[in-house]
Amino acid sequence: MLSQIAPSDDLAFFRPHQFLARENERPEAYYDILEGWACRHRLLSDGRRQITALYLPGDLCDPIWPLSGVCHDAVVALTNVRAVRRPLGDMQPLDRSRGAGLRLAESIERQSGWLVSLGRKTAVERLAHLLLELFERMRRAGLAYGQQCALPLTQTDIADATGLTAVHVNRTLQAMRAKGVLEFHSKWLRIPDLGALRDLAALGPHDPV
Amino acid sequence: MLSQIAPSDDLAFFRPHQFLARENERPEAYYDILEGWACRHRLLSDGRRQITALYLPGDLCDPIWPLSGVCHDAVVALTNVRAVRRPLGDMQPLDRSRGAGLRLAESIERQSGWLVSLGRKTAVERLAHLLLELFERMRRAGLAYGQQCALPLTQTDIADATGLTAVHVNRTLQAMRAKGVLEFHSKWLRIPDLGALRDLAALGPHDPV
DNA sequence: CGAATTCTTGAGTTTGATCAAGAAGTGTGG
DNA sequence: CCACACTTCTTGATCAAACTCAAGAATTCG
């Protein structure tokens, strides 16, 4: 057991496709992700899938659970995930750690950004926005190396996060690669010019990322 | 001053297009809306607009402000708005009223629902989803009369909430009217068959609304 | 090494966007 | 109460971004 982990906490491990939480379940604990990626998503009856959040190392999964007590969307691991399991039962909403409120606020801001992206942006803009956001989050987590970072998503995952089809994501990424604004192979992202990609993302001057 | 309003609170009034909060401002108070509608939105540099939340009578505007201290998106009145102004300075996050946490949770759930709508649903499904949600919220606020309620949005507002164009909203609403699943004129909505509209909205069995 | 994903490419289609103009509706001041 | 201005709604014609279907190549994983 690691020294900074409280006695009542446990380490938890998940394999790809394994559920951290199921739809409309009352979660008993939430997870402080140490390693690996997970996502929250919703499936429509005909199979359409929308990813509504991505969880990276350092993220809480999910900061809203303490607040609402239920998780409406399923959460599944995208890679192997190692996390600290924090029981929900005995805590005051948002008071367990001082950072919980801020992290919740951040995740809500992020959702608004995604809403703008899905509602009003083109394929290129959505992809630029998403990849930039993920790179920035990895950088803040200390997991970027210069202009590069791991990005363990399939093109289908990216499609389900951006509201596009996998085929269109593939073609659009190729076009962006051809223009030299990004490199992305074997789950590894490199952004030669952050400013150029930021321009492509149609972000405002005040937007984070 | 109304009897149920605390001494430090004030009534506030807004006209259509008036700001309740500006982009990247630190709000000093939030609003408990008594009457009228408002929306939170973001504008892209070329004029594209996405509405990221709608505030109806009974809603807090905005439940996230106490948490983050800044409002990233502008909030403007869509109609005349009458609201109770609640200063933010002297309160513990989420502790002012017991319901604040729940209302925040609700508004986040709603955002996830919108994310799925914008990312994966067709025009008909998005419109059905939005109108159903708004009707249900009006009903819970005690402002629905049978299957009808006020819905003071222009087709442009609806377009900016659903990520469509105003022209396409117009045509799609006409098609839905022709099928008899809804009536909507002069800012008044009637839903003859809630179940039928719900089917059109591609909502899951557990989704609210 | 073989099975299963994931990625790539092509051809054809569709949904929804764009542009433009006129009709209907709403509100305001005289 | 009417006239004028402005916004909102409606319609038509055309266009484009993204989707669908399909099949083969490249990777990944056990």
GROMACS .gro file of C-alpha atoms (C1' of nucleotides) in nm:
model
  478
    1MET     CA    1   0.000   0.000   0.000
    2LEU     CA    2   0.127   0.342  -0.090
    3SER     CA    3   0.208   0.583   0.188
    4GLN     CA    4  -0.022   0.867   0.077
    5ILE     CA    5  -0.326   0.643   0.064
    6ALA     CA    6  -0.556   0.640   0.363
    7PRO     CA    7  -0.605   0.306   0.540
    8SER     CA    8  -0.967   0.271   0.434
    9ASP     CA    9  -0.876   0.316   0.068
   10ASP     CA   10  -0.795   0.033  -0.166
   11LEU     CA   11  -0.622   0.003  -0.495
   12ALA     CA   12  -0.843  -0.111  -0.778
   13PHE     CA   13  -0.752  -0.248  -1.120
   14PHE     CA   14  -0.958  -0.268  -1.436
   15ARG     CA   15  -0.901  -0.424  -1.778
   16PRO     CA   16  -1.012  -0.263  -2.105
   17HIS     CA   17  -1.392  -0.276  -2.145
   18GLN     CA   18  -1.440  -0.350  -1.777
   19PHE     CA   19  -1.701  -0.138  -1.605
   20LEU     CA   20  -1.605   0.105  -1.331
   21ALA     CA   21  -1.974   0.180  -1.297
   22ARG     CA   22  -2.288   0.065  -1.472
   23GLU     CA   23  -2.573   0.274  -1.600
   24ASN     CA   24  -2.819   0.385  -1.331
   25GLU     CA   25  -2.625   0.220  -1.056
   26ARG     CA   26  -2.559   0.368  -0.716
   27PRO     CA   27  -2.179   0.370  -0.696
   28GLU     CA   28  -2.029   0.274  -0.360
   29ALA     CA   29  -1.695   0.435  -0.426
   30TYR     CA   30  -1.530   0.665  -0.665
   31TYR     CA   31  -1.185   0.637  -0.814
   32ASP     CA   32  -0.877   0.849  -0.813
   33ILE     CA   33  -0.710   0.734  -1.132
   34LEU     CA   34  -0.340   0.669  -1.100
   35GLU     CA   35  -0.279   0.514  -1.437
   36GLY     CA   36  -0.475   0.441  -1.754
   37TRP     CA   37  -0.777   0.593  -1.924
   38ALA     CA   38  -1.152   0.541  -1.886
   39CYS     CA   39  -1.461   0.699  -2.034
   40ARG     CA   40  -1.821   0.768  -1.946
   41HIS     CA   41  -2.066   0.699  -2.226
   42ARG     CA   42  -2.427   0.648  -2.315
   43LEU     CA   43  -2.564   0.404  -2.571
   44LEU     CA   44  -2.882   0.460  -2.770
   45SER     CA   45  -3.104   0.161  -2.837
   46ASP     CA   46  -2.981   0.126  -3.195
   47GLY     CA   47  -2.616   0.119  -3.094
   48ARG     CA   48  -2.520   0.481  -3.140
   49ARG     CA   49  -2.271   0.570  -2.869
   50GLN     CA   50  -2.169   0.904  -2.724
   51ILE     CA   51  -1.875   0.944  -2.492
   52THR     CA   52  -1.962   1.215  -2.239
   53ALA     CA   53  -1.636   1.228  -2.046
   54LEU     CA   54  -1.281   1.097  -2.056
   55TYR     CA   55  -1.089   1.015  -1.740
   56LEU     CA   56  -0.711   1.046  -1.744
   57PRO     CA   57  -0.451   0.982  -1.478
   58GLY     CA   58  -0.503   1.230  -1.198
   59ASP     CA   59  -0.876   1.261  -1.263
   60LEU     CA   60  -1.156   1.176  -1.026
   61CYS     CA   61  -1.408   0.928  -1.158
   62ASP     CA   62  -1.654   1.069  -1.121
   63PRO     CA   63  -1.661   1.399  -0.932
   64ILE     CA   64  -2.039   1.417  -0.963
   65TRP     CA   65  -2.112   1.089  -0.785
   66PRO     CA   66  -2.077   1.234  -0.435
   67LEU     CA   67  -2.331   1.494  -0.535
   68SER     CA   68  -2.606   1.295  -0.701
   69GLY     CA   69  -2.557   0.945  -0.562
   70VAL     CA   70  -2.631   0.778  -0.895
   71CYS     CA   71  -2.443   0.749  -1.216
   72HIS     CA   72  -2.664   0.784  -1.517
   73ASP     CA   73  -2.400   0.681  -1.768
   74ALA     CA   74  -2.181   0.375  -1.769
   75VAL     CA   75  -1.809   0.417  -1.710
   76VAL     CA   76  -1.570   0.172  -1.872
   77ALA     CA   77  -1.195   0.135  -1.881
   78LEU     CA   78  -1.031   0.206  -2.217
   79THR     CA   79  -0.691   0.071  -2.112
   80ASN     CA   80  -0.564  -0.107  -1.806
   81VAL     CA   81  -0.656   0.120  -1.518
   82ARG     CA   82  -0.502   0.143  -1.174
   83ALA     CA   83  -0.692   0.360  -0.930
   84VAL     CA   84  -0.744   0.439  -0.565
   85ARG     CA   85  -1.089   0.337  -0.455
   86ARG     CA   86  -1.251   0.591  -0.224
   87PRO     CA   87  -1.569   0.482  -0.049
   88LEU     CA   88  -1.857   0.726  -0.092
   89GLY     CA   89  -2.068   0.626   0.203
   90ASP     CA   90  -1.909   0.813   0.487
   91MET     CA   91  -1.827   1.143   0.326
   92GLN     CA   92  -1.977   1.488   0.316
   93PRO     CA   93  -2.050   1.594  -0.040
   94LEU     CA   94  -1.745   1.770  -0.181
   95ASP     CA   95  -1.572   1.800   0.153
   96ARG     CA   96  -1.356   1.491   0.150
   97SER     CA   97  -1.073   1.672  -0.020
   98ARG     CA   98  -1.047   2.044  -0.081
   99GLY     CA   99  -0.980   1.985  -0.448
  100ALA     CA  100  -1.297   1.788  -0.514
  101GLY     CA  101  -1.506   2.101  -0.570
  102LEU     CA  102  -1.256   2.248  -0.811
  103ARG     CA  103  -1.222   1.926  -1.002
  104LEU     CA  104  -1.599   1.906  -1.031
  105ALA     CA  105  -1.610   2.263  -1.157
  106GLU     CA  106  -1.343   2.183  -1.412
  107SER     CA  107  -1.524   1.880  -1.540
  108ILE     CA  108  -1.841   2.083  -1.583
  109GLU     CA  109  -1.657   2.356  -1.773
  110ARG     CA  110  -1.518   2.086  -1.994
  111GLN     CA  111  -1.866   1.955  -2.064
  112SER     CA  112  -1.975   2.300  -2.176
  113GLY     CA  113  -1.678   2.314  -2.409
  114TRP     CA  114  -1.776   1.979  -2.557
  115LEU     CA  115  -2.133   2.101  -2.598
  116VAL     CA  116  -2.010   2.392  -2.809
  117SER     CA  117  -1.787   2.157  -3.003
  118LEU     CA  118  -2.059   1.903  -3.080
  119GLY     CA  119  -2.321   2.165  -3.150
  120ARG     CA  120  -2.134   2.413  -3.363
  121LYS     CA  121  -1.793   2.297  -3.476
  122THR     CA  122  -1.674   2.124  -3.792
  123ALA     CA  123  -1.494   1.790  -3.792
  124VAL     CA  124  -1.150   1.952  -3.807
  125GLU     CA  125  -1.234   2.190  -3.524
  126ARG     CA  126  -1.374   1.913  -3.304
  127LEU     CA  127  -1.069   1.696  -3.352
  128ALA     CA  128  -0.828   1.983  -3.294
  129HIS     CA  129  -1.020   2.077  -2.981
  130LEU     CA  130  -1.028   1.725  -2.840
  131LEU     CA  131  -0.667   1.640  -2.909
  132LEU     CA  132  -0.550   1.972  -2.774
  133GLU     CA  133  -0.756   1.925  -2.459
  134LEU     CA  134  -0.623   1.576  -2.403
  135PHE     CA  135  -0.265   1.681  -2.463
  136GLU     CA  136  -0.301   1.968  -2.220
  137ARG     CA  137  -0.452   1.742  -1.954
  138MET     CA  138  -0.172   1.493  -2.001
  139ARG     CA  139   0.079   1.773  -1.976
  140ARG     CA  140  -0.070   1.897  -1.652
  141ALA     CA  141  -0.060   1.541  -1.521
  142GLY     CA  142   0.311   1.539  -1.593
  143LEU     CA  143   0.267   1.281  -1.868
  144ALA     CA  144   0.366   1.485  -2.172
  145TYR     CA  145   0.715   1.476  -2.314
  146GLY     CA  146   0.780   1.795  -2.501
  147GLN     CA  147   0.503   1.816  -2.759
  148GLN     CA  148   0.408   1.452  -2.734
  149CYS     CA  149   0.199   1.227  -2.517
  150ALA     CA  150   0.028   0.891  -2.511
  151LEU     CA  151  -0.326   0.894  -2.642
  152PRO     CA  152  -0.466   0.544  -2.607
  153LEU     CA  153  -0.790   0.596  -2.799
  154THR     CA  154  -0.900   0.414  -3.112
  155GLN     CA  155  -1.040   0.621  -3.396
  156THR     CA  156  -1.378   0.478  -3.302
  157ASP     CA  157  -1.338   0.615  -2.949
  158ILE     CA  158  -1.243   0.954  -3.093
  159ALA     CA  159  -1.548   0.937  -3.318
  160ASP     CA  160  -1.776   0.859  -3.026
  161ALA     CA  161  -1.634   1.150  -2.829
  162THR     CA  162  -1.663   1.400  -3.115
  163GLY     CA  163  -1.998   1.289  -3.254
  164LEU     CA  164  -1.846   1.184  -3.588
  165THR     CA  165  -1.811   0.847  -3.760
  166ALA     CA  166  -1.490   0.650  -3.740
  167VAL     CA  167  -1.447   0.673  -4.117
  168HIS     CA  168  -1.474   1.049  -4.113
  169VAL     CA  169  -1.236   1.076  -3.820
  170ASN     CA  170  -0.987   0.869  -4.015
  171ARG     CA  171  -1.008   1.088  -4.323
  172THR     CA  172  -1.001   1.411  -4.126
  173LEU     CA  173  -0.700   1.305  -3.920
  174GLN     CA  174  -0.521   1.216  -4.241
  175ALA     CA  175  -0.591   1.559  -4.382
  176MET     CA  176  -0.461   1.718  -4.063
  177ARG     CA  177  -0.151   1.500  -4.069
  178ALA     CA  178  -0.095   1.600  -4.431
  179LYS     CA  179  -0.110   1.965  -4.331
  180GLY     CA  180   0.150   1.892  -4.066
  181VAL     CA  181  -0.052   2.011  -3.767
  182LEU     CA  182  -0.031   1.678  -3.588
  183GLU     CA  183   0.114   1.331  -3.587
  184PHE     CA  184  -0.077   1.042  -3.442
  185HIS     CA  185   0.020   0.678  -3.479
  186SER     CA  186   0.016   0.375  -3.253
  187LYS     CA  187  -0.161   0.559  -2.972
  188TRP     CA  188   0.099   0.833  -2.962
  189LEU     CA  189   0.025   1.200  -3.031
  190ARG     CA  190   0.270   1.469  -3.134
  191ILE     CA  191   0.170   1.830  -3.189
  192PRO     CA  192   0.445   2.016  -3.374
  193ASP     CA  193   0.280   2.357  -3.337
  194LEU     CA  194   0.037   2.402  -3.049
  195GLY     CA  195  -0.063   2.750  -3.167
  196ALA     CA  196  -0.151   2.626  -3.513
  197LEU     CA  197  -0.366   2.347  -3.372
  198ARG     CA  198  -0.528   2.589  -3.131
  199ASP     CA  199  -0.629   2.811  -3.423
  200LEU     CA  200  -0.782   2.511  -3.597
  201ALA     CA  201  -0.982   2.434  -3.283
  202ALA     CA  202  -1.178   2.762  -3.301
  203LEU     CA  203  -1.121   2.826  -2.933
  204GLY     CA  204  -1.184   3.167  -2.784
  205PRO     CA  205  -0.912   3.373  -2.618
  206HIS     CA  206  -1.042   3.279  -2.273
  207ASP     CA  207  -1.109   2.912  -2.333
  208PRO     CA  208  -0.889   2.679  -2.136
  209VAL     CA  209  -0.645   2.459  -2.329
  210MET     CA  210  -4.032   4.251  -0.054
  211LEU     CA  211  -4.178   3.903  -0.045
  212SER     CA  212  -4.203   3.729   0.285
  213GLN     CA  213  -3.998   3.420   0.197
  214ILE     CA  214  -3.702   3.623   0.079
  215ALA     CA  215  -3.414   3.681   0.321
  216PRO     CA  216  -3.337   4.044   0.414
  217SER     CA  217  -3.005   4.048   0.231
  218ASP     CA  218  -3.166   3.932  -0.090
  219ASP     CA  219  -3.296   4.160  -0.357
  220LEU     CA  220  -3.532   4.127  -0.644
  221ALA     CA  221  -3.371   4.174  -0.983
  222PHE     CA  222  -3.532   4.239  -1.319
  223PHE     CA  223  -3.393   4.188  -1.667
  224ARG     CA  224  -3.518   4.272  -2.016
  225PRO     CA  225  -3.468   4.043  -2.316
  226HIS     CA  226  -3.103   4.040  -2.431
  227GLN     CA  227  -2.987   4.187  -2.103
  228PHE     CA  228  -2.692   4.010  -1.945
  229LEU     CA  229  -2.728   3.831  -1.613
  230ALA     CA  230  -2.357   3.757  -1.636
  231ARG     CA  231  -2.086   3.825  -1.889
  232GLU     CA  232  -1.825   3.590  -2.024
  233ASN     CA  233  -1.531   3.532  -1.790
  234GLU     CA  234  -1.671   3.754  -1.524
  235ARG     CA  235  -1.666   3.680  -1.154
  236PRO     CA  236  -2.034   3.688  -1.061
  237GLU     CA  237  -2.119   3.855  -0.731
  238ALA     CA  238  -2.455   3.692  -0.696
  239TYR     CA  239  -2.661   3.422  -0.846
  240TYR     CA  240  -3.028   3.426  -0.927
  241ASP     CA  241  -3.326   3.226  -0.822
  242ILE     CA  242  -3.553   3.276  -1.119
  243LEU     CA  243  -3.912   3.355  -1.030
  244GLU     CA  244  -4.042   3.436  -1.374
  245GLY     CA  245  -3.911   3.437  -1.730
  246TRP     CA  246  -3.643   3.247  -1.921
  247ALA     CA  247  -3.271   3.298  -1.967
  248CYS     CA  248  -2.993   3.106  -2.135
  249ARG     CA  249  -2.622   3.050  -2.106
  250HIS     CA  250  -2.438   3.054  -2.437
  251ARG     CA  251  -2.101   3.080  -2.603
  252LEU     CA  252  -2.020   3.263  -2.924
  253LEU     CA  253  -1.747   3.160  -3.164
  254SER     CA  254  -1.547   3.434  -3.333
  255ASP     CA  255  -1.737   3.397  -3.661
  256GLY     CA  256  -2.076   3.434  -3.496
  257ARG     CA  257  -2.172   3.072  -3.447
  258ARG     CA  258  -2.362   3.043  -3.121
  259GLN     CA  259  -2.428   2.749  -2.894
  260ILE     CA  260  -2.670   2.764  -2.604
  261THR     CA  261  -2.530   2.550  -2.323
  262ALA     CA  262  -2.812   2.584  -2.072
  263LEU     CA  263  -3.165   2.716  -2.040
  264TYR     CA  264  -3.295   2.865  -1.717
  265LEU     CA  265  -3.666   2.842  -1.642
  266PRO     CA  266  -3.871   2.967  -1.350
  267GLY     CA  267  -3.760   2.780  -1.040
  268ASP     CA  268  -3.406   2.730  -1.167
  269LEU     CA  269  -3.087   2.857  -1.013
  270CYS     CA  270  -2.871   3.066  -1.238
  271ASP     CA  271  -2.618   2.932  -1.224
  272PRO     CA  272  -2.572   2.646  -0.974
  273ILE     CA  273  -2.207   2.613  -1.074
  274TRP     CA  274  -2.106   2.968  -0.985
  275PRO     CA  275  -2.067   2.902  -0.614
  276LEU     CA  276  -1.833   2.620  -0.704
  277SER     CA  277  -1.600   2.775  -0.957
  278GLY     CA  278  -1.629   3.146  -0.886
  279VAL     CA  279  -1.621   3.240  -1.253
  280CYS     CA  280  -1.871   3.207  -1.530
  281HIS     CA  281  -1.710   3.106  -1.856
  282ASP     CA  282  -2.019   3.159  -2.065
  283ALA     CA  283  -2.242   3.464  -2.089
  284VAL     CA  284  -2.594   3.442  -1.951
  285VAL     CA  285  -2.866   3.653  -2.111
  286ALA     CA  286  -3.236   3.694  -2.054
  287LEU     CA  287  -3.460   3.559  -2.331
  288THR     CA  288  -3.775   3.721  -2.193
  289ASN     CA  289  -3.845   3.960  -1.913
  290VAL     CA  290  -3.696   3.797  -1.607
  291ARG     CA  291  -3.781   3.847  -1.242
  292ALA     CA  292  -3.540   3.683  -0.999
  293VAL     CA  293  -3.417   3.682  -0.643
  294ARG     CA  294  -3.058   3.796  -0.627
  295ARG     CA  295  -2.850   3.591  -0.384
  296PRO     CA  296  -2.505   3.727  -0.300
  297LEU     CA  297  -2.228   3.474  -0.347
  298GLY     CA  298  -1.964   3.626  -0.124
  299ASP     CA  299  -2.063   3.508   0.218
  300MET     CA  300  -2.169   3.154   0.150
  301GLN     CA  301  -2.014   2.813   0.179
  302PRO     CA  302  -2.017   2.636  -0.154
  303LEU     CA  303  -2.340   2.445  -0.195
  304ASP     CA  304  -2.444   2.490   0.165
  305ARG     CA  305  -2.666   2.794   0.139
  306SER     CA  306  -2.971   2.585   0.071
  307ARG     CA  307  -2.995   2.211   0.097
  308GLY     CA  308  -3.132   2.189  -0.255
  309ALA     CA  309  -2.838   2.359  -0.423
  310GLY     CA  310  -2.638   2.040  -0.453
  311LEU     CA  311  -2.927   1.850  -0.603
  312ARG     CA  312  -3.003   2.126  -0.847
  313LEU     CA  313  -2.640   2.131  -0.952
  314ALA     CA  314  -2.645   1.755  -1.000
  315GLU     CA  315  -2.959   1.787  -1.209
  316SER     CA  316  -2.811   2.053  -1.431
  317ILE     CA  317  -2.504   1.839  -1.491
  318GLU     CA  318  -2.716   1.537  -1.582
  319ARG     CA  319  -2.901   1.758  -1.822
  320GLN     CA  320  -2.575   1.864  -1.984
  321SER     CA  321  -2.483   1.501  -2.042
  322GLY     CA  322  -2.820   1.445  -2.204
  323TRP     CA  323  -2.759   1.741  -2.434
  324LEU     CA  324  -2.415   1.606  -2.518
  325VAL     CA  325  -2.570   1.280  -2.637
  326SER     CA  326  -2.832   1.475  -2.827
  327LEU     CA  327  -2.585   1.701  -3.007
  328GLY     CA  328  -2.336   1.426  -3.070
  329ARG     CA  329  -2.555   1.143  -3.187
  330LYS     CA  330  -2.914   1.241  -3.255
  331THR     CA  331  -3.095   1.346  -3.571
  332ALA     CA  332  -3.278   1.677  -3.604
  333VAL     CA  333  -3.616   1.523  -3.520
  334GLU     CA  334  -3.472   1.346  -3.216
  335ARG     CA  335  -3.300   1.659  -3.089
  336LEU     CA  336  -3.612   1.869  -3.121
  337ALA     CA  337  -3.831   1.605  -2.960
  338HIS     CA  338  -3.580   1.572  -2.677
  339LEU     CA  339  -3.551   1.946  -2.615
  340LEU     CA  340  -3.923   2.023  -2.630
  341LEU     CA  341  -4.003   1.728  -2.408
  342GLU     CA  342  -3.742   1.835  -2.156
  343LEU     CA  343  -3.868   2.190  -2.148
  344PHE     CA  344  -4.228   2.081  -2.116
  345GLU     CA  345  -4.139   1.850  -1.831
  346ARG     CA  346  -3.945   2.122  -1.651
  347MET     CA  347  -4.234   2.363  -1.693
  348ARG     CA  348  -4.472   2.098  -1.563
  349ARG     CA  349  -4.257   2.042  -1.256
  350ALA     CA  350  -4.249   2.417  -1.201
  351GLY     CA  351  -4.628   2.412  -1.197
  352LEU     CA  352  -4.645   2.605  -1.523
  353ALA     CA  353  -4.795   2.346  -1.752
  354TYR     CA  354  -5.166   2.331  -1.823
  355GLY     CA  355  -5.258   1.980  -1.926
  356GLN     CA  356  -5.038   1.901  -2.222
  357GLN     CA  357  -4.947   2.261  -2.290
  358CYS     CA  358  -4.706   2.522  -2.169
  359ALA     CA  359  -4.545   2.850  -2.265
  360LEU     CA  360  -4.221   2.812  -2.458
  361PRO     CA  361  -4.084   3.160  -2.524
  362LEU     CA  362  -3.803   3.061  -2.760
  363THR     CA  363  -3.760   3.173  -3.119
  364GLN     CA  364  -3.672   2.911  -3.376
  365THR     CA  365  -3.326   3.064  -3.381
  366ASP     CA  366  -3.294   3.002  -3.006
  367ILE     CA  367  -3.407   2.644  -3.058
  368ALA     CA  368  -3.152   2.608  -3.336
  369ASP     CA  369  -2.874   2.740  -3.115
  370ALA     CA  370  -2.970   2.497  -2.840
  371THR     CA  371  -2.990   2.194  -3.068
  372GLY     CA  372  -2.693   2.267  -3.291
  373LEU     CA  373  -2.907   2.305  -3.603
  374THR     CA  374  -2.982   2.600  -3.830
  375ALA     CA  375  -3.297   2.804  -3.787
  376VAL     CA  376  -3.412   2.707  -4.136
  377HIS     CA  377  -3.377   2.339  -4.063
  378VAL     CA  378  -3.554   2.378  -3.728
  379ASN     CA  379  -3.839   2.545  -3.909
  380ARG     CA  380  -3.875   2.267  -4.164
  381THR     CA  381  -3.835   1.991  -3.908
  382LEU     CA  382  -4.093   2.141  -3.673
  383GLN     CA  383  -4.332   2.168  -3.965
  384ALA     CA  384  -4.284   1.801  -4.045
  385MET     CA  385  -4.347   1.713  -3.681
  386ARG     CA  386  -4.656   1.931  -3.671
  387ALA     CA  387  -4.778   1.760  -3.989
  388LYS     CA  388  -4.736   1.422  -3.817
  389GLY     CA  389  -4.943   1.553  -3.530
  390VAL     CA  390  -4.684   1.494  -3.257
  391LEU     CA  391  -4.678   1.856  -3.149
  392GLU     CA  392  -4.828   2.200  -3.189
  393PHE     CA  393  -4.619   2.508  -3.148
  394HIS     CA  394  -4.728   2.859  -3.237
  395SER     CA  395  -4.687   3.203  -3.084
  396LYS     CA  396  -4.456   3.076  -2.813
  397TRP     CA  397  -4.703   2.815  -2.697
  398LEU     CA  398  -4.635   2.440  -2.701
  399ARG     CA  399  -4.888   2.160  -2.699
  400ILE     CA  400  -4.793   1.793  -2.696
  401PRO     CA  401  -5.096   1.579  -2.784
  402ASP     CA  402  -4.918   1.251  -2.709
  403LEU     CA  403  -4.624   1.260  -2.470
  404GLY     CA  404  -4.541   0.894  -2.531
  405ALA     CA  405  -4.523   0.945  -2.906
  406LEU     CA  406  -4.290   1.241  -2.869
  407ARG     CA  407  -4.079   1.050  -2.621
  408ASP     CA  408  -4.035   0.771  -2.875
  409LEU     CA  409  -3.923   1.026  -3.132
  410ALA     CA  410  -3.667   1.163  -2.886
  411ALA     CA  411  -3.472   0.835  -2.875
  412LEU     CA  412  -3.455   0.848  -2.497
  413GLY     CA  413  -3.356   0.543  -2.298
  414PRO     CA  414  -3.587   0.382  -2.041
  415HIS     CA  415  -3.394   0.543  -1.756
  416ASP     CA  416  -3.348   0.890  -1.900
  417PRO     CA  417  -3.533   1.161  -1.717
  418VAL     CA  418  -3.813   1.343  -1.899
  419DC     C1'  419   0.123  -1.781  -3.596
  420DG     C1'  420  -0.361  -1.699  -3.631
  421DA     C1'  421  -0.775  -1.441  -3.485
  422DA     C1'  422  -0.963  -1.022  -3.395
  423DT     C1'  423  -0.938  -0.539  -3.394
  424DT     C1'  424  -0.831  -0.134  -3.607
  425DC     C1'  425  -0.718   0.139  -3.992
  426DT     C1'  426  -0.765   0.275  -4.471
  427DT     C1'  427  -0.976   0.354  -4.918
  428DG     C1'  428  -1.347   0.404  -5.269
  429DA     C1'  429  -1.808   0.501  -5.442
  430DG     C1'  430  -2.247   0.668  -5.372
  431DT     C1'  431  -2.595   0.881  -5.062
  432DT     C1'  432  -2.817   1.177  -4.721
  433DT     C1'  433  -2.892   1.504  -4.387
  434DG     C1'  434  -2.870   1.933  -4.290
  435DA     C1'  435  -2.639   2.390  -4.438
  436DT     C1'  436  -2.639   2.798  -4.726
  437DC     C1'  437  -2.828   3.175  -4.979
  438DA     C1'  438  -3.200   3.454  -5.093
  439DA     C1'  439  -3.638   3.668  -5.077
  440DG     C1'  440  -4.094   3.741  -4.942
  441DA     C1'  441  -4.482   3.687  -4.574
  442DA     C1'  442  -4.631   3.718  -4.121
  443DG     C1'  443  -4.598   3.877  -3.673
  444DT     C1'  444  -4.464   4.199  -3.286
  445DG     C1'  445  -4.384   4.617  -3.067
  446DT     C1'  446  -4.342   5.117  -3.048
  447DG     C1'  447  -4.443   5.587  -3.098
  448DG     C1'  448  -4.738   5.924  -3.288
  449DC     C1'  449  -5.570   5.280  -3.336
  450DC     C1'  450  -5.269   5.298  -3.704
  451DA     C1'  451  -4.823   5.314  -3.945
  452DC     C1'  452  -4.366   5.195  -3.956
  453DA     C1'  453  -3.965   4.930  -3.835
  454DC     C1'  454  -3.779   4.524  -3.697
  455DT     C1'  455  -3.776   4.060  -3.592
  456DT     C1'  456  -3.928   3.609  -3.684
  457DC     C1'  457  -4.110   3.269  -3.982
  458DT     C1'  458  -4.158   3.041  -4.422
  459DT     C1'  459  -4.039   2.867  -4.877
  460DG     C1'  460  -3.747   2.737  -5.278
  461DA     C1'  461  -3.322   2.609  -5.497
  462DT     C1'  462  -2.870   2.460  -5.456
  463DC     C1'  463  -2.467   2.288  -5.210
  464DA     C1'  464  -2.145   2.055  -4.905
  465DA     C1'  465  -2.005   1.814  -4.499
  466DA     C1'  466  -2.039   1.409  -4.315
  467DC     C1'  467  -2.256   0.934  -4.340
  468DT     C1'  468  -2.316   0.457  -4.521
  469DC     C1'  469  -2.172   0.042  -4.706
  470DA     C1'  470  -1.818  -0.252  -4.837
  471DA     C1'  471  -1.384  -0.466  -4.873
  472DG     C1'  472  -0.906  -0.510  -4.824
  473DA     C1'  473  -0.456  -0.386  -4.556
  474DA     C1'  474  -0.221  -0.328  -4.142
  475DT     C1'  475  -0.182  -0.392  -3.641
  476DT     C1'  476  -0.233  -0.591  -3.211
  477DC     C1'  477  -0.283  -0.950  -2.901
  478DG     C1'  478  -0.305  -1.401  -2.723
   0.00000   0.00000   0.00000
